[in-house]
Each structure stands twice: as C-alpha cells, then as structure tokens.
Amino acid sequence: MNSKQPKFHKISRTWKLMKKYRFIYLLLIPLLLYFVIFSYLPLFMGIIQSFQKTTLMGTSTWIGFDNYKELFKNKDFINSIINGFIIGTGTLCLSFVLSLILALGLNELSNSKLKSSIQTTTYLPHLFSWTVVGGIWINILSPNGFVNNLLKSLGHQSILFMSESKYAQIIMILTGAWKGIGYTAVLFMASIVAINPNLFEAAQIDSASRWRQIRKIIIPELKPTMATVLILGLMGLFTNFDQVFVMGNPAIIQKIRTPLLFIYENGISRFNIGLATAGAVVILILTMIVTFLVRYLLKGEHLDV
Amino acid sequence: MSKSKNQLSKPIKLLNYLMLMILFLSMIVPMINIISIAFSTNQASMSPGISLIPKAFSIEGFTYIWKKENLWRPLFNSVFVSIFGAFLQTFLSAIAAYILMKKDLPFRRFILAFIMITMMVPGELTLVSIYTLNKSLGFINTYRGLIINGLVSGFSIILLKNYFESIPPSIFEAAQIDYSSEMKLFYKICLPLSKPGIATVGFIAFVSKWNSLMIPVTIITDQDKYTLPLVLKSLVFNSSSVSGTDFVAPNAIMAAIFISTIPLVIAYLIAQKYLVSGMTIGSIKG
C-alpha cells in the first residue's frame, strides 16, 4: 500500500523526535503538573463542589442543583452581579477614554523629559496594590481629608464619602480608573510607536494637518490594541476583589459587593462551600459568554490576544 | 518637509496641554498629599487643612507604626516571598518558553493549547477550591503556600516564548557550532539576548507577588506569616471603621503605605529601561 508508507514514516519520525527530546519532556512534566494541580484541578473541583453540600467536618453529599437554586434566591448574589457589571464597565469605559487621551496627548509632546515624567507618574498607581491605593483614597476622602478640606475652603459642607452608599460605586469607578489609566496608556503608546512611519510621510506630502493624521492614521491603527484592552477588561469584569475588599465597609458594602467578594465571603469566611462554588461556576459561564460575544463582534479586527 | 508643520494647531495644542495637566495633577496630588501626611507629626496629620507639604515635619509616624506592627516581620515575609517567587517564576517560564520554541517538538501545539487554556479562565474564580487544595497540601500558613500559588503563569511563558522567537534563528545556528549542548545554548545565547523579556517577566512577577492580597488573605491566618498587604489592609480597615478600639493616626497609616511602595518604585526604576520593549514584543506577536 503506497499511502500507508508516509504515515508509517511520520509515526516513526515522531517517535524518533520524542526519543531525542525525552529529557525535555522530563523537564516539562513538573510544569504541566503545576497547571494540572493549580489550574485544571480547582476548576473541576469547583464544579463538583457546586453540586455538593460540604459540612465543616469535611463530609460531602451530592445534592444536585440545590446550591444553584439557593444561589438565585440570594439577593446578595444577584446584586453582586449588577454591582460588578456597573463598577466594571464604568471603570473600563472611563479608563479607556482617558488613557487614549493620555497616550495621544503624550505622543504629541516634543519635550521628552516632560513626556517621560508624566508617563512615569501616571503609570505608578498601576504598580501599587489596592491596599495602597485604597488606603490613599480612603484618607483623601475622609472627613478630614484633602477633598473635604477643599470643599470646606470653598464654603461647602463636608461629605462622608466612604459611608454614604450613593457615592460608593462612583468612587470605585473613579479610583479604578485612577489606578488603571497609566498602564492602558502605555499599551496604546507602544502601538502608536509601532505605526509605520511611511503612513505619516504620505499624509504630510498630501499636507494633511496633524489633527487629521491623528484621526485618520493613529486611531484606526490602534484598533487591535483597543480590542485587546476591551477584551482583557471584560474578562476581568467580575473578578474585582482587592479593590472592594480594601475599600468596602459595612455602610456601603451592599453597593459594591462584587461576585468574587461574594464568593470569598461565603466560601472562605462562612464556609458555605456549595453556594460559593455554584456562584463561581455561574460567573465563569457569564464571563465566557461576555468574552465570546465581544470576540464575535470584533471578529473583523486582528486581535492581540 | 519642515518639522514645525507636522504639529497640532495652536488651540488643539493648548487643549492637549490642559488635558495632560489635569491628568497629571489628579495623579500626583494624591501621592504628594499622602507623602506629606506620612512625614507630619501625629497632631498635624489629624488637623484640618489642605497639606501638600508637611505642616510640622516629623518621622514619628514611621517610628510608631514600625514598633506597633513590628514591621520587620511582614516586610521580610513580603521581600522573601516576592523575590524568591519572581525568580522561580522567571526561571521556570524561561525554560518552558525555550522548550516550546522548538518547532519540531512532538505534541508542541497540544502543550501550548494546554497552557493557553489556563489563561482564558479567570483563575480567581476557583478561590474556594484553591483553599481546599491548599489545605489538603498542608500549605495553610506557610511560605510554600505563598510562593507556590501563582508560581507559573501562561502569560509569562507565552511572553518569553514570543521574545525568544524574535531572536534571529541564524544566531542560534551559528552558536550551535560553538556550543554543543542545549543547556549552554540556552544560558549563553538565549538568555543574554532576551534581557528585556526576562526583565519584564521578572518585574511583573515581583509586582504581582508583592501586591498579592487575595491568596494571602485566603491561606494566611498566622500573624507571623502576614505579608505587607495584609498588615495594610487591617490598618486601613481600622481607619475606616467607626468602632476604633485601636486608633492609629493617619500619619502612621500613610507611613506604612509609603514604606510598602518603596520596593515597587525601586524595582520599577531597575526594570524601566527594558519594560517597554519587553511588553511590546510580548503583545504584538501574542
């Protein structure tokens, strides 16, 4: 049989290569094992646990969809999805627009010292943990803090920002953007630098103004990066934990409890493992739907991720 | 073509400066405010008034918080876990990336997909199972737990793989004549030529370990194993709650915050010159 010959060769070639690389496979095994234990196993454990009732003693019984029924009756969970969505999309939109303005604006600066000092300053908050950023803003918004002193000097009454629930979500959005703008701007700036200079030369020959060049060349060329920023943001939509964990207090927690905080409170603090893992499964499915939907809508674009 | 022609018109330019100024000030003013409070006296930090320079300079906030929270311990824990974790993560990712660069490795695509799937699932969501897992592995309240959770990420492997692939193959072919073993090829050619990629991965790993809050808060209850974010979290929470059994003045809290950011800024200054090129190559070809 003529057609079988190449196939046989292919298998024996693969076998030879595998033999040649046997030490390499040996090196890879611990690594792949790591991913099995710390990524895949928790995922499957979570799915199984979401159908079980686990007691403090560690015994678990199969209870079908009871956790899910309880979950959808739980007001905190439904609210956490709404909160996560409002805070997440709010932060994403605000930091998207502001970081684009920052990147485009910095790109027009000719003074490189000024450029790099603005860039470094705006990037720094991204490096800081939420314990730092949260601590900073709790202080600044405190009754004796910077903002209230500013209000007082303008003849305004002081406001208890951190204990009034009507301000809670907007504060999360603003501080989230404050922390994230610099990083997103770096991503945008890196793509602006990578734009083919010929495009600008051609535009200059046509004597297109700089403003026109920004609109007709830079912004269209940034589309893949914009899509990347959006998708990464949407994947993290419901996994906001650190921010609300640090900045939350009993007075405002109802407005800012995110799904992941709900999972933590129920699974770790209250040991209601079934409810927490059921919540995680629902959020996982939700995240996947949102990202696939956006990927589908952005299908025409070349994606970086 | 004269350079001056390729610039924004005056009004737009002015608007641009204004926008940049607003963004810059909104970033820098809070930071200066915090530094100023940290270096104020106890009294001054609590008195009303806008402060951008310390009204009464003092480091009593630092000495107080250092003694009260015994900051040596969490500082050591954070430094140890972050540096060791970042080193291991970079080392392991580099080896994996080098291996996965071999185009003729059988099952390469399968292994790559296996790693990349872990990037599509937000790992944070498995928190509860991660806790159960750590408990059965005996990782609760240990350094092992702090280091091994989040030790390797698909992101750092893929970033380094892309970086290694950007090295011209001809360099490897030429080097194969001088260096016979793969090990030598790896650390004599591949690593030195990938400094920006290595620096980027190391930096990102260090920052994420240093700032990590969710994992420590889940697996650490023993005060001796507290990392800085855990200490800060408890301080910040005390300051925002009204009960205030254990009042800590703002200057002390801000001093603790200030201390915890210093290593980050140092790490950033060290890695800075490599970061942008490291990040771009990683993302362009991803």
mmCIF file of N, CA, C and O in Angstrom, chain B residues 12-46:
data_model
loop_
_atom_site.group_PDB
_atom_site.id
_atom_site.type_symbol
_atom_site.label_atom_id
_atom_site.label_comp_id
_atom_site.label_asym_id
_atom_site.label_seq_id
_atom_site.Cartn_x
_atom_site.Cartn_y
_atom_site.Cartn_z
ATOM 1 N N ILE B 12 -5.774 73.401 19.567
ATOM 2 C CA ILE B 12 -5.789 71.981 19.948
ATOM 3 C C ILE B 12 -4.590 71.665 20.820
ATOM 4 O O ILE B 12 -4.677 70.912 21.792
ATOM 5 N N LYS B 13 -3.471 72.272 20.505
ATOM 6 C CA LYS B 13 -2.264 72.069 21.291
ATOM 7 C C LYS B 13 -2.493 72.518 22.741
ATOM 8 O O LYS B 13 -2.121 71.830 23.686
ATOM 9 N N LEU B 14 -3.122 73.669 22.858
ATOM 10 C CA LEU B 14 -3.413 74.218 24.181
ATOM 11 C C LEU B 14 -4.341 73.282 24.950
ATOM 12 O O LEU B 14 -4.135 72.997 26.135
ATOM 13 N N LEU B 15 -5.347 72.800 24.256
ATOM 14 C CA LEU B 15 -6.303 71.866 24.860
ATOM 15 C C LEU B 15 -5.581 70.607 25.325
ATOM 16 O O LEU B 15 -5.823 70.083 26.417
ATOM 17 N N ASN B 16 -4.653 70.142 24.500
ATOM 18 C CA ASN B 16 -3.871 68.954 24.838
ATOM 19 C C ASN B 16 -3.075 69.182 26.118
ATOM 20 O O ASN B 16 -3.096 68.360 27.035
ATOM 21 N N TYR B 17 -2.379 70.337 26.187
ATOM 22 C CA TYR B 17 -1.620 70.653 27.403
ATOM 23 C C TYR B 17 -2.527 70.677 28.618
ATOM 24 O O TYR B 17 -2.187 70.177 29.688
ATOM 25 N N LEU B 18 -3.701 71.267 28.443
ATOM 26 C CA LEU B 18 -4.646 71.375 29.548
ATOM 27 C C LEU B 18 -5.066 69.979 30.033
ATOM 28 O O LEU B 18 -5.045 69.684 31.233
ATOM 29 N N MET B 19 -5.411 69.099 29.087
ATOM 30 C CA MET B 19 -5.846 67.743 29.442
ATOM 31 C C MET B 19 -4.720 66.998 30.167
ATOM 32 O O MET B 19 -4.944 66.363 31.197
ATOM 33 N N LEU B 20 -3.522 67.101 29.610
ATOM 34 C CA LEU B 20 -2.386 66.408 30.231
ATOM 35 C C LEU B 20 -2.138 66.941 31.637
ATOM 36 O O LEU B 20 -1.864 66.189 32.564
ATOM 37 N N MET B 21 -2.275 68.258 31.769
ATOM 38 C CA MET B 21 -2.059 68.890 33.073
ATOM 39 C C MET B 21 -3.063 68.348 34.087
ATOM 40 O O MET B 21 -2.693 67.992 35.208
ATOM 41 N N ILE B 22 -4.332 68.286 33.684
ATOM 42 C CA ILE B 22 -5.369 67.803 34.603
ATOM 43 C C ILE B 22 -5.079 66.354 35.005
ATOM 44 O O ILE B 22 -5.098 66.005 36.192
ATOM 45 N N LEU B 23 -4.777 65.518 34.024
ATOM 46 C CA LEU B 23 -4.492 64.111 34.325
ATOM 47 C C LEU B 23 -3.275 63.991 35.239
ATOM 48 O O LEU B 23 -3.295 63.251 36.222
ATOM 49 N N PHE B 24 -2.236 64.759 34.921
ATOM 50 C CA PHE B 24 -1.005 64.699 35.702
ATOM 51 C C PHE B 24 -1.269 65.118 37.148
ATOM 52 O O PHE B 24 -0.875 64.432 38.094
ATOM 53 N N LEU B 25 -1.988 66.248 37.315
ATOM 54 C CA LEU B 25 -2.258 66.737 38.671
ATOM 55 C C LEU B 25 -3.124 65.757 39.448
ATOM 56 O O LEU B 25 -2.894 65.510 40.628
ATOM 57 N N SER B 26 -4.134 65.178 38.780
ATOM 58 C CA SER B 26 -5.010 64.265 39.510
ATOM 59 C C SER B 26 -4.261 63.007 39.949
ATOM 60 O O SER B 26 -4.684 62.304 40.858
ATOM 61 N N MET B 27 -3.140 62.726 39.291
ATOM 62 C CA MET B 27 -2.337 61.578 39.708
ATOM 63 C C MET B 27 -1.357 61.974 40.816
ATOM 64 O O MET B 27 -1.166 61.249 41.780
ATOM 65 N N ILE B 28 -0.727 63.125 40.629
ATOM 66 C CA ILE B 28 0.394 63.447 41.524
ATOM 67 C C ILE B 28 -0.083 64.054 42.841
ATOM 68 O O ILE B 28 0.522 63.808 43.885
ATOM 69 N N VAL B 29 -1.180 64.827 42.821
ATOM 70 C CA VAL B 29 -1.614 65.489 44.053
ATOM 71 C C VAL B 29 -1.944 64.485 45.165
ATOM 72 O O VAL B 29 -1.453 64.641 46.288
ATOM 73 N N PRO B 30 -2.725 63.423 44.876
ATOM 74 C CA PRO B 30 -2.967 62.459 45.956
ATOM 75 C C PRO B 30 -1.681 61.848 46.511
ATOM 76 O O PRO B 30 -1.544 61.683 47.722
ATOM 77 N N MET B 31 -0.729 61.567 45.613
ATOM 78 C CA MET B 31 0.511 60.953 46.099
ATOM 79 C C MET B 31 1.294 61.925 46.987
ATOM 80 O O MET B 31 1.803 61.538 48.040
ATOM 81 N N ILE B 32 1.375 63.177 46.561
ATOM 82 C CA ILE B 32 2.100 64.168 47.366
ATOM 83 C C ILE B 32 1.393 64.361 48.710
ATOM 84 O O ILE B 32 2.031 64.433 49.765
ATOM 85 N N ASN B 33 0.075 64.404 48.662
ATOM 86 C CA ASN B 33 -0.708 64.554 49.884
ATOM 87 C C ASN B 33 -0.381 63.448 50.890
ATOM 88 O O ASN B 33 -0.181 63.704 52.078
ATOM 89 N N ILE B 34 -0.301 62.215 50.380
ATOM 90 C CA ILE B 34 -0.023 61.072 51.251
ATOM 91 C C ILE B 34 1.381 61.171 51.844
ATOM 92 O O ILE B 34 1.593 60.950 53.034
ATOM 93 N N ILE B 35 2.347 61.528 50.993
ATOM 94 C CA ILE B 35 3.725 61.637 51.484
ATOM 95 C C ILE B 35 3.806 62.725 52.552
ATOM 96 O O ILE B 35 4.436 62.557 53.600
ATOM 97 N N SER B 36 3.110 63.842 52.271
ATOM 98 C CA SER B 36 3.130 64.938 53.230
ATOM 99 C C SER B 36 2.521 64.528 54.577
ATOM 100 O O SER B 36 3.051 64.869 55.631
ATOM 101 N N ILE B 37 1.428 63.772 54.535
ATOM 102 C CA ILE B 37 0.828 63.317 55.795
ATOM 103 C C ILE B 37 1.763 62.352 56.521
ATOM 104 O O ILE B 37 1.943 62.431 57.735
ATOM 105 N N ALA B 38 2.392 61.455 55.739
ATOM 106 C CA ALA B 38 3.278 60.466 56.357
ATOM 107 C C ALA B 38 4.414 61.130 57.124
ATOM 108 O O ALA B 38 4.855 60.626 58.151
ATOM 109 N N PHE B 39 4.875 62.279 56.623
ATOM 110 C CA PHE B 39 6.000 62.963 57.268
ATOM 111 C C PHE B 39 5.549 64.084 58.201
ATOM 112 O O PHE B 39 6.321 64.983 58.498
ATOM 113 N N SER B 40 4.286 64.059 58.613
ATOM 114 C CA SER B 40 3.808 65.067 59.553
ATOM 115 C C SER B 40 3.830 64.506 60.972
ATOM 116 O O SER B 40 3.932 63.299 61.168
ATOM 117 N N THR B 41 3.679 65.413 61.939
ATOM 118 C CA THR B 41 3.514 64.935 63.307
ATOM 119 C C THR B 41 2.124 64.345 63.459
ATOM 120 O O THR B 41 1.236 64.581 62.635
ATOM 121 N N ASN B 42 1.983 63.582 64.523
ATOM 122 C CA ASN B 42 0.702 62.977 64.848
ATOM 123 C C ASN B 42 -0.429 63.997 64.789
ATOM 124 O O ASN B 42 -1.450 63.792 64.135
ATOM 125 N N GLN B 43 -0.189 65.088 65.512
ATOM 126 C CA GLN B 43 -1.196 66.136 65.639
ATOM 127 C C GLN B 43 -1.544 66.743 64.278
ATOM 128 O O GLN B 43 -2.696 66.855 63.902
ATOM 129 N N ALA B 44 -0.497 67.129 63.544
ATOM 130 C CA ALA B 44 -0.704 67.813 62.272
ATOM 131 C C ALA B 44 -1.451 66.938 61.286
ATOM 132 O O ALA B 44 -2.248 67.424 60.482
ATOM 133 N N SER B 45 -1.208 65.622 61.344
ATOM 134 C CA SER B 45 -1.854 64.740 60.383
ATOM 135 C C SER B 45 -3.355 64.645 60.632
ATOM 136 O O SER B 45 -4.106 64.219 59.769
ATOM 137 N N MET B 46 -3.773 65.017 61.840
ATOM 138 C CA MET B 46 -5.208 64.923 62.135
ATOM 139 C C MET B 46 -5.920 66.268 62.015
ATOM 140 O O MET B 46 -7.129 66.316 61.961
#
